[in-house]
Coordinates of C-alpha atoms in Angstrom, one line a residue:
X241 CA -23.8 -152.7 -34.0
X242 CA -24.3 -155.0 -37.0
X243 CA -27.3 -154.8 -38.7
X244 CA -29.0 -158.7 -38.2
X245 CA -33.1 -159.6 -37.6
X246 CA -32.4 -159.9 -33.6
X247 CA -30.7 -156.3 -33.3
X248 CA -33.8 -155.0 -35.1
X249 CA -36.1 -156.3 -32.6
X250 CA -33.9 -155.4 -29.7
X251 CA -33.5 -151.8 -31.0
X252 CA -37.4 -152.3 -31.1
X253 CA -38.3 -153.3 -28.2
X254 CA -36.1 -151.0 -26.5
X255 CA -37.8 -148.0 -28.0
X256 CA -39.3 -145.7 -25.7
X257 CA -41.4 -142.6 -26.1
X258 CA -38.9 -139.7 -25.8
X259 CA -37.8 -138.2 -28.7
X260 CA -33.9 -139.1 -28.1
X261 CA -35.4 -142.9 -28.3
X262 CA -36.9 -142.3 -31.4
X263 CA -34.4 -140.2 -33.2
X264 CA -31.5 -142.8 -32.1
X265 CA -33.3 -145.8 -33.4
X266 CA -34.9 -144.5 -36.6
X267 CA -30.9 -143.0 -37.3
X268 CA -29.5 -146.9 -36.6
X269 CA -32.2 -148.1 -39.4
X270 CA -31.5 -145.6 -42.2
X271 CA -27.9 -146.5 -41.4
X272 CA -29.0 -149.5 -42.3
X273 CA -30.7 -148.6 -45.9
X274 CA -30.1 -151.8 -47.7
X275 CA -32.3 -153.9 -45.3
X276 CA -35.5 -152.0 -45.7
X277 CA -37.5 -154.4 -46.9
X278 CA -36.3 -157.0 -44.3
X279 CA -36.2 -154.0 -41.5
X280 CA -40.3 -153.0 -42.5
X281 CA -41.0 -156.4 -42.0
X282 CA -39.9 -156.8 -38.4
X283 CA -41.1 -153.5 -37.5
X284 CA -44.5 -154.6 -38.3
X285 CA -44.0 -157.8 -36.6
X286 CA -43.3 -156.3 -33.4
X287 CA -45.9 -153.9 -33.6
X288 CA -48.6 -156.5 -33.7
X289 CA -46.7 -158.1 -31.0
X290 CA -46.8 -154.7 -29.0
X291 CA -49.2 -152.9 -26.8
X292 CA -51.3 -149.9 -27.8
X293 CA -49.3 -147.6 -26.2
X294 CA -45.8 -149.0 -27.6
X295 CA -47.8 -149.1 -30.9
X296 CA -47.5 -145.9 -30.9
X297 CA -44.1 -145.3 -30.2
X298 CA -43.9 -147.2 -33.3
X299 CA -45.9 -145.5 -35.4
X300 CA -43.5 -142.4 -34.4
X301 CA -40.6 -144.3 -35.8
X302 CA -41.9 -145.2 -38.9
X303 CA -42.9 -141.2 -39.0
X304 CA -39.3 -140.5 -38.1
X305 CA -38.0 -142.5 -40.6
X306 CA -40.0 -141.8 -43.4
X307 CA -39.7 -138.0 -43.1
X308 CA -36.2 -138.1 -43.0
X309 CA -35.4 -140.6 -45.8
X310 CA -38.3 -138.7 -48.3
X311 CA -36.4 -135.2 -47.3
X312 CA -33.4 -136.0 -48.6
X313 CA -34.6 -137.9 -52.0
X314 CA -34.0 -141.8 -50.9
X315 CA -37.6 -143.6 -51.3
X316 CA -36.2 -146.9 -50.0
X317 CA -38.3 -146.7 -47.1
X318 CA -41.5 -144.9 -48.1
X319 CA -41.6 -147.6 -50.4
X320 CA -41.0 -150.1 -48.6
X321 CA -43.7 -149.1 -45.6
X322 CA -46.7 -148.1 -48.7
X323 CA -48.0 -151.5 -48.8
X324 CA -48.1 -152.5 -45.1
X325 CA -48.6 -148.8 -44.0
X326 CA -52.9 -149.2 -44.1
X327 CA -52.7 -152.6 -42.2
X328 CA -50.1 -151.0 -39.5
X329 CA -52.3 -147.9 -38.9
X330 CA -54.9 -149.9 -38.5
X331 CA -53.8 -152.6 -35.9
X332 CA -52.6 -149.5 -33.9
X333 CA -55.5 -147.6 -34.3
X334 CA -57.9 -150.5 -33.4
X335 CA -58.8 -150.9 -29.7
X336 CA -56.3 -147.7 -28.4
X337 CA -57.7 -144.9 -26.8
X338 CA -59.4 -142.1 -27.8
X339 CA -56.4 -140.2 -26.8
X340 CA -54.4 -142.5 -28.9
X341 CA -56.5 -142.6 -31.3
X342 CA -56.2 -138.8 -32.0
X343 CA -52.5 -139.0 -31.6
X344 CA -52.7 -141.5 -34.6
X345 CA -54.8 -139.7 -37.0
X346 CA -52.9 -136.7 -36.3
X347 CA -49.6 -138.4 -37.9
X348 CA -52.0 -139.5 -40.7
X349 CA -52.9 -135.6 -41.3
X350 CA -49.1 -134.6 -41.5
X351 CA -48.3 -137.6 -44.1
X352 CA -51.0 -136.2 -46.1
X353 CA -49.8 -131.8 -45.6
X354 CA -46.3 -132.8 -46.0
X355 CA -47.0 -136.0 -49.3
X356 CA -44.9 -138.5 -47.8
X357 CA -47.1 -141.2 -49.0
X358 CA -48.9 -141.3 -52.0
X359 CA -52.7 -140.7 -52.2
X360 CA -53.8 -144.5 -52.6
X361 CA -51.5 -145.3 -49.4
X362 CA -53.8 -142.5 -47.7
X363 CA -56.6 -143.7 -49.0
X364 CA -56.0 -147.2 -48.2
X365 CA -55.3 -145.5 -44.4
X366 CA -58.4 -143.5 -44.3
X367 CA -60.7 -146.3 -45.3
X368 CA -59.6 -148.7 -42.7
X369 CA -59.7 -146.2 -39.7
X370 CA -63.1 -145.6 -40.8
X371 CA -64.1 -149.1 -41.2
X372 CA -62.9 -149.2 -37.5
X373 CA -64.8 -146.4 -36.4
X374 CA -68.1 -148.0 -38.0
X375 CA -67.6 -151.3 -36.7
X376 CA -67.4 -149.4 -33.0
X377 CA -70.4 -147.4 -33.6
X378 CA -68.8 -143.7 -34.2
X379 CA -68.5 -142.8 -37.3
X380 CA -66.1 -140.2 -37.5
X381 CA -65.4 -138.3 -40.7
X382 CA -62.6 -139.5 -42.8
X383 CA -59.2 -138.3 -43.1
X384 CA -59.9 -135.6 -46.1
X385 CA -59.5 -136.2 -49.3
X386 CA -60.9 -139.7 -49.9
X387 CA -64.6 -139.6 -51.5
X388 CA -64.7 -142.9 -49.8
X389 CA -63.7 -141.9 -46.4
X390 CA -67.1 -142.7 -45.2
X391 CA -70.2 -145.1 -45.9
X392 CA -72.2 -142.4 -44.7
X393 CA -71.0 -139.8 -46.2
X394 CA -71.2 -141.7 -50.0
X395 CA -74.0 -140.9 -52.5
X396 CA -76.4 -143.5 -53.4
X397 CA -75.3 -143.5 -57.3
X398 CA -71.4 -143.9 -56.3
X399 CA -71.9 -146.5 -54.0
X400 CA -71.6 -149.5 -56.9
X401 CA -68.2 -147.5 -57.1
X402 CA -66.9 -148.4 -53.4
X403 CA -65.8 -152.3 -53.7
X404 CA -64.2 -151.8 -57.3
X405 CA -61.9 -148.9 -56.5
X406 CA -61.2 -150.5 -52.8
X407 CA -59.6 -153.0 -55.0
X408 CA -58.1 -150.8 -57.0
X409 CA -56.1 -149.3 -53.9
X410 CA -55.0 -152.2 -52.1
X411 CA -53.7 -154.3 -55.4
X412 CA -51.9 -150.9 -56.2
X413 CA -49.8 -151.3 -53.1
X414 CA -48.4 -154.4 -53.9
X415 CA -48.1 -153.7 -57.6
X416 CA -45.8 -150.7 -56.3
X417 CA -43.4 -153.0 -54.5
X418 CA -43.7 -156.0 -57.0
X419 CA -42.5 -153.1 -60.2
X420 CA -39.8 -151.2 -58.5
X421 CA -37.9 -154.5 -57.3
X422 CA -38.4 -156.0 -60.6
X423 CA -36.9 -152.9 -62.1
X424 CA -34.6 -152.3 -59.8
X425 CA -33.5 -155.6 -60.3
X426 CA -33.2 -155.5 -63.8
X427 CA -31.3 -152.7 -64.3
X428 CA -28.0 -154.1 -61.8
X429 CA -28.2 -156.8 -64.3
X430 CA -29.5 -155.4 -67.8
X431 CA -29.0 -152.0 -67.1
X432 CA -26.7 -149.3 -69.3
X433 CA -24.1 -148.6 -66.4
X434 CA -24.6 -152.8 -65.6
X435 CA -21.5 -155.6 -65.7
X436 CA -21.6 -158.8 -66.5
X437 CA -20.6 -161.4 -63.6
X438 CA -19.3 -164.5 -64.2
X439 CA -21.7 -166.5 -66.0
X440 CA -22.6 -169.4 -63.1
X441 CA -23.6 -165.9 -61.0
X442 CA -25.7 -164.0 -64.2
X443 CA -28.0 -167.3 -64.4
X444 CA -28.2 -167.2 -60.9
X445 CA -29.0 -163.7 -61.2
X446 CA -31.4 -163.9 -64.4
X447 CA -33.4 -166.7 -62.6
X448 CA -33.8 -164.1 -59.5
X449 CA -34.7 -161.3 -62.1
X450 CA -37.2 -164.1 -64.1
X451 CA -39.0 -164.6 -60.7
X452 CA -39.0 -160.5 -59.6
X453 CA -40.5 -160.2 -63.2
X454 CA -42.8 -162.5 -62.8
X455 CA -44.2 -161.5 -59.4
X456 CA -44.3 -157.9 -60.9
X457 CA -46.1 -159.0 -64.3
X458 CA -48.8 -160.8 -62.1
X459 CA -49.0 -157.7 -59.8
X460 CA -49.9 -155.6 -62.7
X461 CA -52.6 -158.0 -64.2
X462 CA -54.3 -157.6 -61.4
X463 CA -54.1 -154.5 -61.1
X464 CA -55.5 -154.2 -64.4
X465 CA -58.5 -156.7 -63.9
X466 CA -59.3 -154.5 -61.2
X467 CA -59.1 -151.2 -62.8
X468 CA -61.2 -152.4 -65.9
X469 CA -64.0 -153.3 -63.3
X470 CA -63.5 -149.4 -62.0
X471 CA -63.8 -147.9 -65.4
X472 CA -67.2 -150.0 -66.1
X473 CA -68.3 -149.3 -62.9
X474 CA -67.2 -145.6 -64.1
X475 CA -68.9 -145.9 -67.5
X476 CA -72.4 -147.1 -65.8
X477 CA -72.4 -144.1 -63.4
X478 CA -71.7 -141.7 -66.4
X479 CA -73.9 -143.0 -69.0
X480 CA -76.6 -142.2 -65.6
X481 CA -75.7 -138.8 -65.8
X482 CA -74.9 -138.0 -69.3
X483 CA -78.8 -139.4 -69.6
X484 CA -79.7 -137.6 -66.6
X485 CA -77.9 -134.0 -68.3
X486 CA -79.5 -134.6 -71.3
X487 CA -83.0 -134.5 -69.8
X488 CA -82.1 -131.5 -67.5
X489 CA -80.7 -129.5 -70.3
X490 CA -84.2 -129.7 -72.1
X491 CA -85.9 -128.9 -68.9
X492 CA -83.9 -125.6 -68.9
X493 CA -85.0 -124.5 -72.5
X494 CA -88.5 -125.2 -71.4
X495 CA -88.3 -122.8 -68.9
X496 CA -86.0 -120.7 -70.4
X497 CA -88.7 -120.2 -73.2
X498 CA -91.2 -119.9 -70.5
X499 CA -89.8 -117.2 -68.2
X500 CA -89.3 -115.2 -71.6
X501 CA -92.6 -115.9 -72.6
X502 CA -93.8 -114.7 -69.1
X503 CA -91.4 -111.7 -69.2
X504 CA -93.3 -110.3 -72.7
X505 CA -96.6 -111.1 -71.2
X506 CA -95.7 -108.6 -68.2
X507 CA -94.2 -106.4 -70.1
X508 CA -97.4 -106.2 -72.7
X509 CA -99.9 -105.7 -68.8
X510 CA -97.7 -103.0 -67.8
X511 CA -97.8 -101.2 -70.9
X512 CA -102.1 -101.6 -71.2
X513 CA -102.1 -100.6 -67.5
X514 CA -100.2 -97.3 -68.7
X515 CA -102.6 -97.0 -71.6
X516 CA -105.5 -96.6 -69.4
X517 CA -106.8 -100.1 -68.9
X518 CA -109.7 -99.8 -66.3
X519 CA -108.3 -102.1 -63.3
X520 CA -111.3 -104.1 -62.3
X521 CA -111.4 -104.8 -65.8
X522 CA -110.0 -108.6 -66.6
X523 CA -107.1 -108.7 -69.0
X524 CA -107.3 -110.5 -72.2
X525 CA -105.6 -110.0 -75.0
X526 CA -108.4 -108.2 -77.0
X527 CA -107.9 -105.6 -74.7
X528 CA -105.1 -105.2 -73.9
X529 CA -102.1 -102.8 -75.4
X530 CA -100.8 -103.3 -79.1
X531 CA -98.3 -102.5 -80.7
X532 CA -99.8 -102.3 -83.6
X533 CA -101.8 -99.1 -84.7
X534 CA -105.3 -99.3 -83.6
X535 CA -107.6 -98.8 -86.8
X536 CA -109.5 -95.9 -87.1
X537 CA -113.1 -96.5 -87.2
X538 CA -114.9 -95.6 -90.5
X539 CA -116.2 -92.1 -90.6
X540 CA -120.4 -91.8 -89.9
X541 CA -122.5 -91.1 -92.7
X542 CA -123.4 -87.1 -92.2
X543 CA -126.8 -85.8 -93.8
X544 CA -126.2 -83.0 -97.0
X545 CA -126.5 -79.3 -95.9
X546 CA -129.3 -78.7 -98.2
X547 CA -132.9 -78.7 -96.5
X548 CA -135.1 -81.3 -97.7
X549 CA -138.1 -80.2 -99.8
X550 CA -141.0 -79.2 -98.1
X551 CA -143.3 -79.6 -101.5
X552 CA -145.2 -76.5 -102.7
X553 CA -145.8 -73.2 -101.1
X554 CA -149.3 -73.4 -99.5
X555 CA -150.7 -69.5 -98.6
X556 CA -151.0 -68.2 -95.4
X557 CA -154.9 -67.5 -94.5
X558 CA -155.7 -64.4 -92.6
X559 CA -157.4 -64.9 -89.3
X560 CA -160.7 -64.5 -88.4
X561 CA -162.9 -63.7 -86.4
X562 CA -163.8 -65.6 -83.6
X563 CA -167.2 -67.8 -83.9
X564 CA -167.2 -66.7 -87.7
X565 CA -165.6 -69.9 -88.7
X566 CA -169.6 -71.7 -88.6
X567 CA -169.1 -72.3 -92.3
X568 CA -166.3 -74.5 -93.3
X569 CA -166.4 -73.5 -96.9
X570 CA -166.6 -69.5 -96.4
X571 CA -164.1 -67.7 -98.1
X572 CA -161.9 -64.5 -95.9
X573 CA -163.0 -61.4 -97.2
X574 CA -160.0 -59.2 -99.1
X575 CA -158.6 -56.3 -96.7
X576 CA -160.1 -52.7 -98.2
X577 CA -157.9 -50.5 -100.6
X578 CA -158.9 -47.4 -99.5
X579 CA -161.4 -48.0 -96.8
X580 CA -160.5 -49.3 -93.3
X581 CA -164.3 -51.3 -95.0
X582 CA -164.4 -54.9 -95.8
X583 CA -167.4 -56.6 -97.9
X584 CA -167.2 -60.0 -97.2
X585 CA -168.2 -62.1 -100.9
X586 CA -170.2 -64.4 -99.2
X587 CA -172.2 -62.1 -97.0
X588 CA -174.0 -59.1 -97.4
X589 CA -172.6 -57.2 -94.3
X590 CA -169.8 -54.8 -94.3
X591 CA -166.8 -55.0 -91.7
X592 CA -164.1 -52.9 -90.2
X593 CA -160.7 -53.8 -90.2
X594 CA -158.9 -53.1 -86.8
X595 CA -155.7 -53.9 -85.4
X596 CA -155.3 -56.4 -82.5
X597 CA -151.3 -57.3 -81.2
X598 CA -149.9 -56.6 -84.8
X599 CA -152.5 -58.1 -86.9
X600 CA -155.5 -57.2 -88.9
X601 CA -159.0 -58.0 -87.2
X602 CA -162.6 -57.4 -88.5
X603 CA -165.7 -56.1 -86.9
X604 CA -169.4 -55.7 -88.1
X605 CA -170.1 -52.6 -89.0
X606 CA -173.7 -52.7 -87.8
X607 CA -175.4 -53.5 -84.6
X608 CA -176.7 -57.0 -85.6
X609 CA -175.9 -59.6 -83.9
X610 CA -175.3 -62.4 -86.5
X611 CA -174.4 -61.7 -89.8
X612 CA -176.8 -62.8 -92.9
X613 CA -175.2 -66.1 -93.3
X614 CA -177.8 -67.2 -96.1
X615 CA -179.8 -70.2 -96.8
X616 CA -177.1 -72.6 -97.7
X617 CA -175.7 -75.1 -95.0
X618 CA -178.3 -74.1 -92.0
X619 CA -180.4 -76.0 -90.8
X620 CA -184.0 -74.9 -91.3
X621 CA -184.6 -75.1 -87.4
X622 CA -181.9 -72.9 -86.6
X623 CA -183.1 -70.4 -89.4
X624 CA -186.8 -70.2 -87.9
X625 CA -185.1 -69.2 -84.9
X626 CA -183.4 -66.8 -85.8
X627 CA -185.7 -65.0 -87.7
X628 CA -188.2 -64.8 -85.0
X629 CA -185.4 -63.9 -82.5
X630 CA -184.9 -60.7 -85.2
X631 CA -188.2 -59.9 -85.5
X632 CA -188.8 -59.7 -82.0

């Protein structure tokens, strides 16, 4: 069969869910290689035109397809699905199933193990499934490997982010397509291994290339409007943090100080605790353990040997008798040489000396009571009475 847009659809339409189905159709369109920008086109015509269950079947083909022409090196038609791949997923995934749905995301997870697409295509994919999912009220996580897979799952400071690189991804699908025609293009005509046609053909031809060129050159402008918006966007979020580190960094040397300050404090209680700190004493640092020597205290001022003078010897007087001492000016009498006979100088009456617990005692010698004791120092009363107690 010829390749023409009605045998596309028809091959399309009759497409069924087997695997023969599949495998016979997508083989009749790589046949067809040339066409796949044309072919792409009515693919995703039909499936907008299909049900969600023949969606499906197409989403298989485009699977089929794009597996077999990325395993054996020809790009035509991962190229030519990467910028209507998002929008395709998307109309199939919306309103199927949850059955379908799963069937769906599942062929999304293989394009992603296996690379068939590149990352912005997956991207693109994962945001609009997810933009589904929120508009229906279940969230569901995204596809891995997107940061922007979900709203909910997007950090307050990266959220000015979302909207610029959005744009980002869905001008880079078109910019894809718009550069490798335009190069492609250019080099049948300008190329090395190139010939010239006849020259009513090359301006033909050069016209064609001005306009692929063109498209391409606008493609890429804004592309790069809406990459300069990312990388302020970009610049923003990392002056935030390089501010942000700059302020955390000095909050770690504070405390890095601190713990080591807290660490030598410990370190000094343990050892005063070891060196016999009373514990229901408080710690301060007066107390508490040095390493420095402790001072010895000066030495105490010690009194000289040498007994202090006790002035001039002062004689020893010998004892006397008891009630002899009536006088306060008598003089002791002087112990006998030869005698045990003492003549006292103030009296007239002899005494014996006698020895009473080690020392030397004296006695009257006579019988009389009271010794002659003289006129001097008695009262003239007592004298009277002793005299007439004598001569009685």
């Amino acid at each position: 069969m010829s390749y023409s847009p009605d045998n596309v659809l028809a091959k399309l339409s009759a497409l069924s869910e087997t695997t023969d189905s599949i495998v016979s159709v997508a083989q009749w369109i790589m046949f067809h290689r040339r066409h796949a920008d044309r072919t792409v086109q009515l693919w995703l015509q039909r499936l907008k035109d299909s049900t969600s269950t023949k969606r499906l079947n197409l989403i298989y083909l485009a699977n089929e397809v794009a597996q077999q022409t990325k395993a054996r090196n020809r790009e035509d038609f991962v190229v030519a699905f990467s910028p209507i791949m998002a929008e395709a997923v998307a109309t199939a995934y919306k309103g199927a199933s949850a059955e379908v749905q799963q069937r769906i995301q599942r062929v999304v997870d293989v394009w992603r193990d296996r690379g068939i697409f590149e990352e912005p295509v997956l991207e693109a994919i994962a945001t609009r499934i997810n933009e589904i999912n929120q508009n229906r009220g279940t969230a569901k996580a995204g596809l891995g490997g997107s940061i922007f897979g979900s709203a909910t799952s997007i950090p307050a400071e990266l959220a000015p982010l979302t909207t610029p690189q959005q744009n980002v991804t869905k001008l880079l699908l078109g910019m894809k397509t718009s550069v490798n025609a335009a190069n492609q293009e250019y080099d049948k005509l300008l190329g090395p291994g190139s010939t010239a046609p006849s020259a009513p053909v090359f301006a033909a031809r050069l016209s064609g290339l001005l306009k692929n060129l063109a498209q391409a050159e606008g493609a890429v402008d804004q592309c790069v409007k809406a990459r300069r918006e990312l990388v302020a966007a970009l610049q923003k979020v990392l002056e935030s943090n390089r501010n942000a580190l700059i302020a955390e960094e000095d909050q770690l040397e504070t405390f890095v100080t601190r713990r080591m300050e807290v660490e030598g404090k410990k370190t000094e209680v343990e050892r005063a605790i070891m060196a016999g700190l009373p514990h229901d004493e408080p710690y301060s640092p007066a107390n508490g353990f040095n390493d420095q020597p402790v001072p010895e205290p000066a030495r105490p001022e010690i009194e000289a040997l040498t007994p202090p003078d006790l002035g001039p010897d002062i004689p020893e007087q010998p004892d006397t008798l008891d009630n002899a001492d009536l006088h306060s000016s008598s003089t002791l009498a002087q112990e006998p040489k030869a005698e045990d006979v003492d003549t006292h100088p103030g009296f007239g009456s002899p005494y014996k000396s006698v020895m009473v617990n080690g020392s030397k005692k004296r006695k009257l010698d006579d019988e009389t009571d009271f010794p002659d004791l003289g006129e001097d120092g008695i009262d003239s009363d007592v004298a009277d009475i002793l005299r007439r107690d004598s001569g009685s």
